[in-house]
mmCIF file of C-alpha atoms in Angstrom:
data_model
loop_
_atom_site.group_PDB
_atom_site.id
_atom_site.type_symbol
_atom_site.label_atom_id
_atom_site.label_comp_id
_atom_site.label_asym_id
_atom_site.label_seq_id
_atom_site.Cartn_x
_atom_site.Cartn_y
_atom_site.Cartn_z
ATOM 1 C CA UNK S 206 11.119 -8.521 9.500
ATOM 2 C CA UNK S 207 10.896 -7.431 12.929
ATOM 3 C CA UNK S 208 7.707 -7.249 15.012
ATOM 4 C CA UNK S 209 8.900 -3.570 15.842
ATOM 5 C CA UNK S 210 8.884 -2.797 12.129
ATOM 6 C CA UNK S 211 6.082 -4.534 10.626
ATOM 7 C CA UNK S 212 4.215 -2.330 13.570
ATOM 8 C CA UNK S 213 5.527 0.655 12.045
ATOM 9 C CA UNK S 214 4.481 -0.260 8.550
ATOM 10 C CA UNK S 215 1.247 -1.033 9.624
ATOM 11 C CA UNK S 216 0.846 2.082 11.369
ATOM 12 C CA UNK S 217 2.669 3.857 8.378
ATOM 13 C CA UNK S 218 0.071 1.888 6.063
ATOM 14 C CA UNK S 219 -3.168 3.157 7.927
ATOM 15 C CA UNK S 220 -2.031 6.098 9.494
ATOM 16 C CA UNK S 221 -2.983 4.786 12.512
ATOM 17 C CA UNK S 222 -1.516 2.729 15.625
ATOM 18 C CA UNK S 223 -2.083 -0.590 15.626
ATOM 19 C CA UNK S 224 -5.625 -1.313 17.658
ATOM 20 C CA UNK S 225 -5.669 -4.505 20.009
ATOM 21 C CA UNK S 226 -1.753 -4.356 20.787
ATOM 22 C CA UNK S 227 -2.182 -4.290 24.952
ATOM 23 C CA UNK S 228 -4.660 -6.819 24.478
ATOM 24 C CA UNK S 229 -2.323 -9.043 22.151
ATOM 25 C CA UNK S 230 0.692 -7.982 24.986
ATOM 26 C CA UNK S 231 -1.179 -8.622 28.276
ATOM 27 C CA UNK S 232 -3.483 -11.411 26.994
ATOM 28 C CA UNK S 233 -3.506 -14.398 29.645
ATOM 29 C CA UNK S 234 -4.237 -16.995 27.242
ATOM 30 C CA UNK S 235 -5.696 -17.028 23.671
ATOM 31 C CA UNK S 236 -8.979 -18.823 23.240
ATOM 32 C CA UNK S 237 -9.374 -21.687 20.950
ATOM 33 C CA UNK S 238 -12.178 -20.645 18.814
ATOM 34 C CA UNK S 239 -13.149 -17.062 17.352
ATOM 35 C CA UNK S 240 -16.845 -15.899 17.908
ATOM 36 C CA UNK S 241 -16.778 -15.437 14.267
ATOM 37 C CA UNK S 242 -19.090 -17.934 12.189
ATOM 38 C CA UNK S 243 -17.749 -19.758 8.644
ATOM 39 C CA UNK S 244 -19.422 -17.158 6.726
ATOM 40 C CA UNK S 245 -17.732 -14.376 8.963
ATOM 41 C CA UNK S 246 -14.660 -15.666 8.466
ATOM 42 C CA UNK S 247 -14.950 -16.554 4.619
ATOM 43 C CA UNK S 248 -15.372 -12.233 4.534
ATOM 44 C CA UNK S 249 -12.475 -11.655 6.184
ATOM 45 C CA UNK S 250 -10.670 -13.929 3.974
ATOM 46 C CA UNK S 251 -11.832 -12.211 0.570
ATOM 47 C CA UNK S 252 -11.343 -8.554 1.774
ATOM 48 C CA UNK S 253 -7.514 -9.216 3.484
ATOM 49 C CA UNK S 254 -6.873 -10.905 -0.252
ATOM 50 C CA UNK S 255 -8.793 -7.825 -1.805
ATOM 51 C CA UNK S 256 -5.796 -5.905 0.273
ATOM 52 C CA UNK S 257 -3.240 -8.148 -0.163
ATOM 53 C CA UNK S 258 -4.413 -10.310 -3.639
ATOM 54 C CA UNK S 259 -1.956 -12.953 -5.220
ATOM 55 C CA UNK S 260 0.069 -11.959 -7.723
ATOM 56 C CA UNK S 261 3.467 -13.398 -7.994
ATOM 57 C CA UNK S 262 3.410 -14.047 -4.199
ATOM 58 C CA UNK S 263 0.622 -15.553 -2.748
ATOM 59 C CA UNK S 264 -2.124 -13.556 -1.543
ATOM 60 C CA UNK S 265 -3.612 -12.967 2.079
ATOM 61 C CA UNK S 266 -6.014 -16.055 1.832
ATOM 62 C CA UNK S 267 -3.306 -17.825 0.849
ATOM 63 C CA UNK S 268 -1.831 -17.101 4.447
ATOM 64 C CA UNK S 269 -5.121 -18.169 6.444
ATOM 65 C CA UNK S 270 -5.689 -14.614 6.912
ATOM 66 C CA UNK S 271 -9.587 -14.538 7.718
ATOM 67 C CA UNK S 272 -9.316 -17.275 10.505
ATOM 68 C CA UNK S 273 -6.105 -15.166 12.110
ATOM 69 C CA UNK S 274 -8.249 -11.718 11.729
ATOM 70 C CA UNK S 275 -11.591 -13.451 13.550
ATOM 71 C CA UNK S 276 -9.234 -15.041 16.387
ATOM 72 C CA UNK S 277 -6.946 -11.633 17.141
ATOM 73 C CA UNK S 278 -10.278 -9.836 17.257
ATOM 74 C CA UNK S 279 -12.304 -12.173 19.932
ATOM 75 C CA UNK S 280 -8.532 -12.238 21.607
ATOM 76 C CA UNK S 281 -7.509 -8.557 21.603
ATOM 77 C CA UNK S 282 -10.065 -6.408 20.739
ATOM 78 C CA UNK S 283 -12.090 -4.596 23.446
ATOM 79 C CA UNK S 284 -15.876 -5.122 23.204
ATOM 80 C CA UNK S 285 -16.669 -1.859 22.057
ATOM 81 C CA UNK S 286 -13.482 -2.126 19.139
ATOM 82 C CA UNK S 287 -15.332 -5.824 18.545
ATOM 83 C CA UNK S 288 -18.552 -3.963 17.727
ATOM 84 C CA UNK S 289 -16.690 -1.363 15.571
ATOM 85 C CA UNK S 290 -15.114 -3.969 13.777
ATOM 86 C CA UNK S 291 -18.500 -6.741 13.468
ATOM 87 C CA UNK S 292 -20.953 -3.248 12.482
ATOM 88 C CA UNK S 293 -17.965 -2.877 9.815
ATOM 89 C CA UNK S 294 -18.549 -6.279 8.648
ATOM 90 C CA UNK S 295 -21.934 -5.488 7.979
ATOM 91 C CA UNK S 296 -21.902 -2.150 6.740
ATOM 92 C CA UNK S 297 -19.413 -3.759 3.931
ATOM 93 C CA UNK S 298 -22.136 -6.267 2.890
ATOM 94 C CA UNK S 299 -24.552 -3.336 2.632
ATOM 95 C CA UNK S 300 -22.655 -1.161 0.637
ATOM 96 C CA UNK S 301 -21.860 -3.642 -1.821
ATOM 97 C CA UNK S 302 -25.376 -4.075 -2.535
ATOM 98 C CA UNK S 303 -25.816 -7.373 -0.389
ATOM 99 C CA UNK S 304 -22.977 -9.892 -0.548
ATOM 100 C CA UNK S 305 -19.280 -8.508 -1.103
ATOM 101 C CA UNK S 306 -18.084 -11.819 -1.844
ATOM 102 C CA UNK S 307 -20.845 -11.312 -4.880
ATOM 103 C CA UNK S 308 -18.657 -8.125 -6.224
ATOM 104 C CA UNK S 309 -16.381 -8.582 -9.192
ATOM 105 C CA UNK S 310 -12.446 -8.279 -8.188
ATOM 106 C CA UNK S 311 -12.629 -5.049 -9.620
ATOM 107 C CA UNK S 312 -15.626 -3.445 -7.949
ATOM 108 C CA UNK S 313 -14.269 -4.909 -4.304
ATOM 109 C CA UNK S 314 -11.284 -2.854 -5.014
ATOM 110 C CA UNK S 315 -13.369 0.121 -5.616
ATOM 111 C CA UNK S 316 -15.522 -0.299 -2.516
ATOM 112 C CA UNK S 317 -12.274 -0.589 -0.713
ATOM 113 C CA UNK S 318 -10.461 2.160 -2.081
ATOM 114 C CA UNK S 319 -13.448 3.773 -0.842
ATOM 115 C CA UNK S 320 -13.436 2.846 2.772
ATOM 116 C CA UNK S 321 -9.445 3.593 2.783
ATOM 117 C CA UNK S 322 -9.967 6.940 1.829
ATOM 118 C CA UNK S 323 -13.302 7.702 4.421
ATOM 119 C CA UNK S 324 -11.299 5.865 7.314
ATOM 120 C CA UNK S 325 -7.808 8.316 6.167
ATOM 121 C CA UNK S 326 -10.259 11.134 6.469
ATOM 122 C CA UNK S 327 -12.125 9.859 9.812
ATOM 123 C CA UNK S 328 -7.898 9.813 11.328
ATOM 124 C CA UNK S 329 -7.023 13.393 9.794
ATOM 125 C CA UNK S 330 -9.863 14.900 11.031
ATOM 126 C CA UNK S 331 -9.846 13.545 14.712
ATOM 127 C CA UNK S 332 -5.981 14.535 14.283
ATOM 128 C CA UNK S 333 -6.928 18.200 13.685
ATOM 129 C CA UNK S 334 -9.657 17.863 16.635
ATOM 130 C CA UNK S 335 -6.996 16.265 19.083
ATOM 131 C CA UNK S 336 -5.040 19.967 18.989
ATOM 132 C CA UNK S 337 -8.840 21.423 20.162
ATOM 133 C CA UNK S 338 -11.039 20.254 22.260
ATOM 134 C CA UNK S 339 -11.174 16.735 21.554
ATOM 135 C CA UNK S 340 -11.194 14.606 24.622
ATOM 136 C CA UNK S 341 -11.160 10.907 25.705
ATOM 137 C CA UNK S 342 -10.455 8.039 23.517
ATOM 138 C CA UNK S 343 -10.444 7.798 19.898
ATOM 139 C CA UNK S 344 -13.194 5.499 18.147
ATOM 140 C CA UNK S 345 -11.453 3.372 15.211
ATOM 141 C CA UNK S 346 -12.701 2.870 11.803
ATOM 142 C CA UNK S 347 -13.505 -0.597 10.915
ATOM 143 C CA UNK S 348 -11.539 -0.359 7.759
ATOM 144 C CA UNK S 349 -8.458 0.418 9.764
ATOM 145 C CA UNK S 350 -8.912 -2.412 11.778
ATOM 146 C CA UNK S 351 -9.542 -4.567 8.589
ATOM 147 C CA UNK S 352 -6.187 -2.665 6.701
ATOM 148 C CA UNK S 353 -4.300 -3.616 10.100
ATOM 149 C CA UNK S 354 -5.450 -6.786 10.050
ATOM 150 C CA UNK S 355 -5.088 -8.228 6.605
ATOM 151 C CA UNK S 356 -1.436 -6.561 6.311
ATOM 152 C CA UNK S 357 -0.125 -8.434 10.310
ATOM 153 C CA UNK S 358 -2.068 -11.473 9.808
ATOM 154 C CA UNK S 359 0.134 -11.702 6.195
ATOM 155 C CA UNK S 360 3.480 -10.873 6.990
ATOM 156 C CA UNK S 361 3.262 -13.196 10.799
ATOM 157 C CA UNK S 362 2.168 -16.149 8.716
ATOM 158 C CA UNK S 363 4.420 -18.753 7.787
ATOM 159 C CA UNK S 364 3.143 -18.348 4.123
ATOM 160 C CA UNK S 365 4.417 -14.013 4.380
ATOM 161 C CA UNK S 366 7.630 -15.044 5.910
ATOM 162 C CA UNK S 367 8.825 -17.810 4.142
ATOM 163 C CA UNK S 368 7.737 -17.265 0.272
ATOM 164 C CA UNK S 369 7.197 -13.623 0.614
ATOM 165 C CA UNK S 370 9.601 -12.225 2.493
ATOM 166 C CA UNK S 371 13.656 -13.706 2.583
ATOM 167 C CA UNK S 372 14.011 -16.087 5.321
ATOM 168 C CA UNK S 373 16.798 -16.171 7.865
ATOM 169 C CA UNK S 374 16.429 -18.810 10.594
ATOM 170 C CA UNK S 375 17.866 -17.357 13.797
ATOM 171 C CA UNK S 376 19.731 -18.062 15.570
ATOM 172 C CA UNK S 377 22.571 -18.065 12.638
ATOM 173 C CA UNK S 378 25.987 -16.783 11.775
ATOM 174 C CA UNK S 379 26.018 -12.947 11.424
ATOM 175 C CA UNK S 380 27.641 -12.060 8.319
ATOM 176 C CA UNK S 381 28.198 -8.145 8.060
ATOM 177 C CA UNK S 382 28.810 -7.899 4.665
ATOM 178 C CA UNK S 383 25.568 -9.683 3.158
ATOM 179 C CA UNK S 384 25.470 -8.895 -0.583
ATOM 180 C CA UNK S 385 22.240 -7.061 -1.292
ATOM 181 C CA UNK S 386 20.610 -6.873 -4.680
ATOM 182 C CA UNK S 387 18.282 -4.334 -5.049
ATOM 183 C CA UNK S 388 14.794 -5.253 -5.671
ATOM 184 C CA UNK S 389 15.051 -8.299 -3.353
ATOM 185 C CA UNK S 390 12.078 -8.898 -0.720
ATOM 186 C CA UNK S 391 13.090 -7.384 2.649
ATOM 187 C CA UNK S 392 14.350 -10.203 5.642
ATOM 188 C CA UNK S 393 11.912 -12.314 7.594
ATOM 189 C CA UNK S 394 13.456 -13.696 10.822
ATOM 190 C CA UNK S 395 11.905 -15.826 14.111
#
């Protein structure tokens, strides 16, 4: 799969475009650490497998996706997305009653569900205002930073592309009549 499209899934996926791109484009160079702490990063790890669980694939923790989420956000994000995203954090914990990583599978689904459905609202509704007289930038929600997240930091990891999606090493021989079976994963490439 091709940066281009798994950008267009994403933003397909959340409704939104994906936040931290000119930071990810123009960076100078990435730092070697995340201001995230273990427990921070443990988080991110259960809600991008909440997202993305194992089933017959593996699963978003599977693909380191919690250290890759903390590291893109120190990296990319502006401060002011960094506080969207770190307030998110938070207001997760809170709404689950204290610890998310305390909620049964099934009840951190729920909460999630949840968040999708406020943050699809939060993006329809500043939509509508856009054709008004909404001005100046538009002020993410965290949960479609975490969506965004979860879903790039899976299908970029060597874990998405190689046992997930079908891998092609490139360069290699172009063969324009590839049989294709429907049902089969779609192509990963480098």
């Amino acid at each position: 799969m091709e940066r281009r499209e798994l950008l267009k899934m994403i933003a397909a996926a959340t409704g939104a475009a994906m936040i931290g791109v000119p930071g990810l484009v123009f960076a100078q160079a990435p730092g070697a650490t995340s201001a995230f702490s273990a427990t921070d990063i443990a988080l991110l790890d259960e809600i991008a497998d909440t997202i993305l669980p194992r089933t017959k694939t593996p699963g978003a923790k599977d693909a380191g996706a919690g250290p890759f989420m903390a590291l893109y956000v120190t990296d990319c994000y502006t401060p002011e997305q960094q506080a969207i995203f770190r307030a998110g954090l938070v207001d997760i914990d809170k709404r689950a009653g204290g610890r998310f990583t305390a909620l049964a599978p099934q009840a951190r689904t729920e909460l999630l569900r949840g968040l999708d459905a406020e943050a699809r609202k939060q993006i329809s509704t500043t939509a509508a205002a856009a054709g008004g007289t909404h001005r100046g930038p538009v002020k993410p929600h965290y949960f479609t930073m975490l969506k965004q997240l979860s879903i790039f930091s899976f299908f970029t990891s060597q874990v998405g592309a190689n046992e997930v999606l079908q891998y092609v090493a490139v360069p290699g021989r172009y063969d324009g009549d590839m049989p294709y079976v429907p049902g089969t994963p779609a192509w990963a490439t480098d």
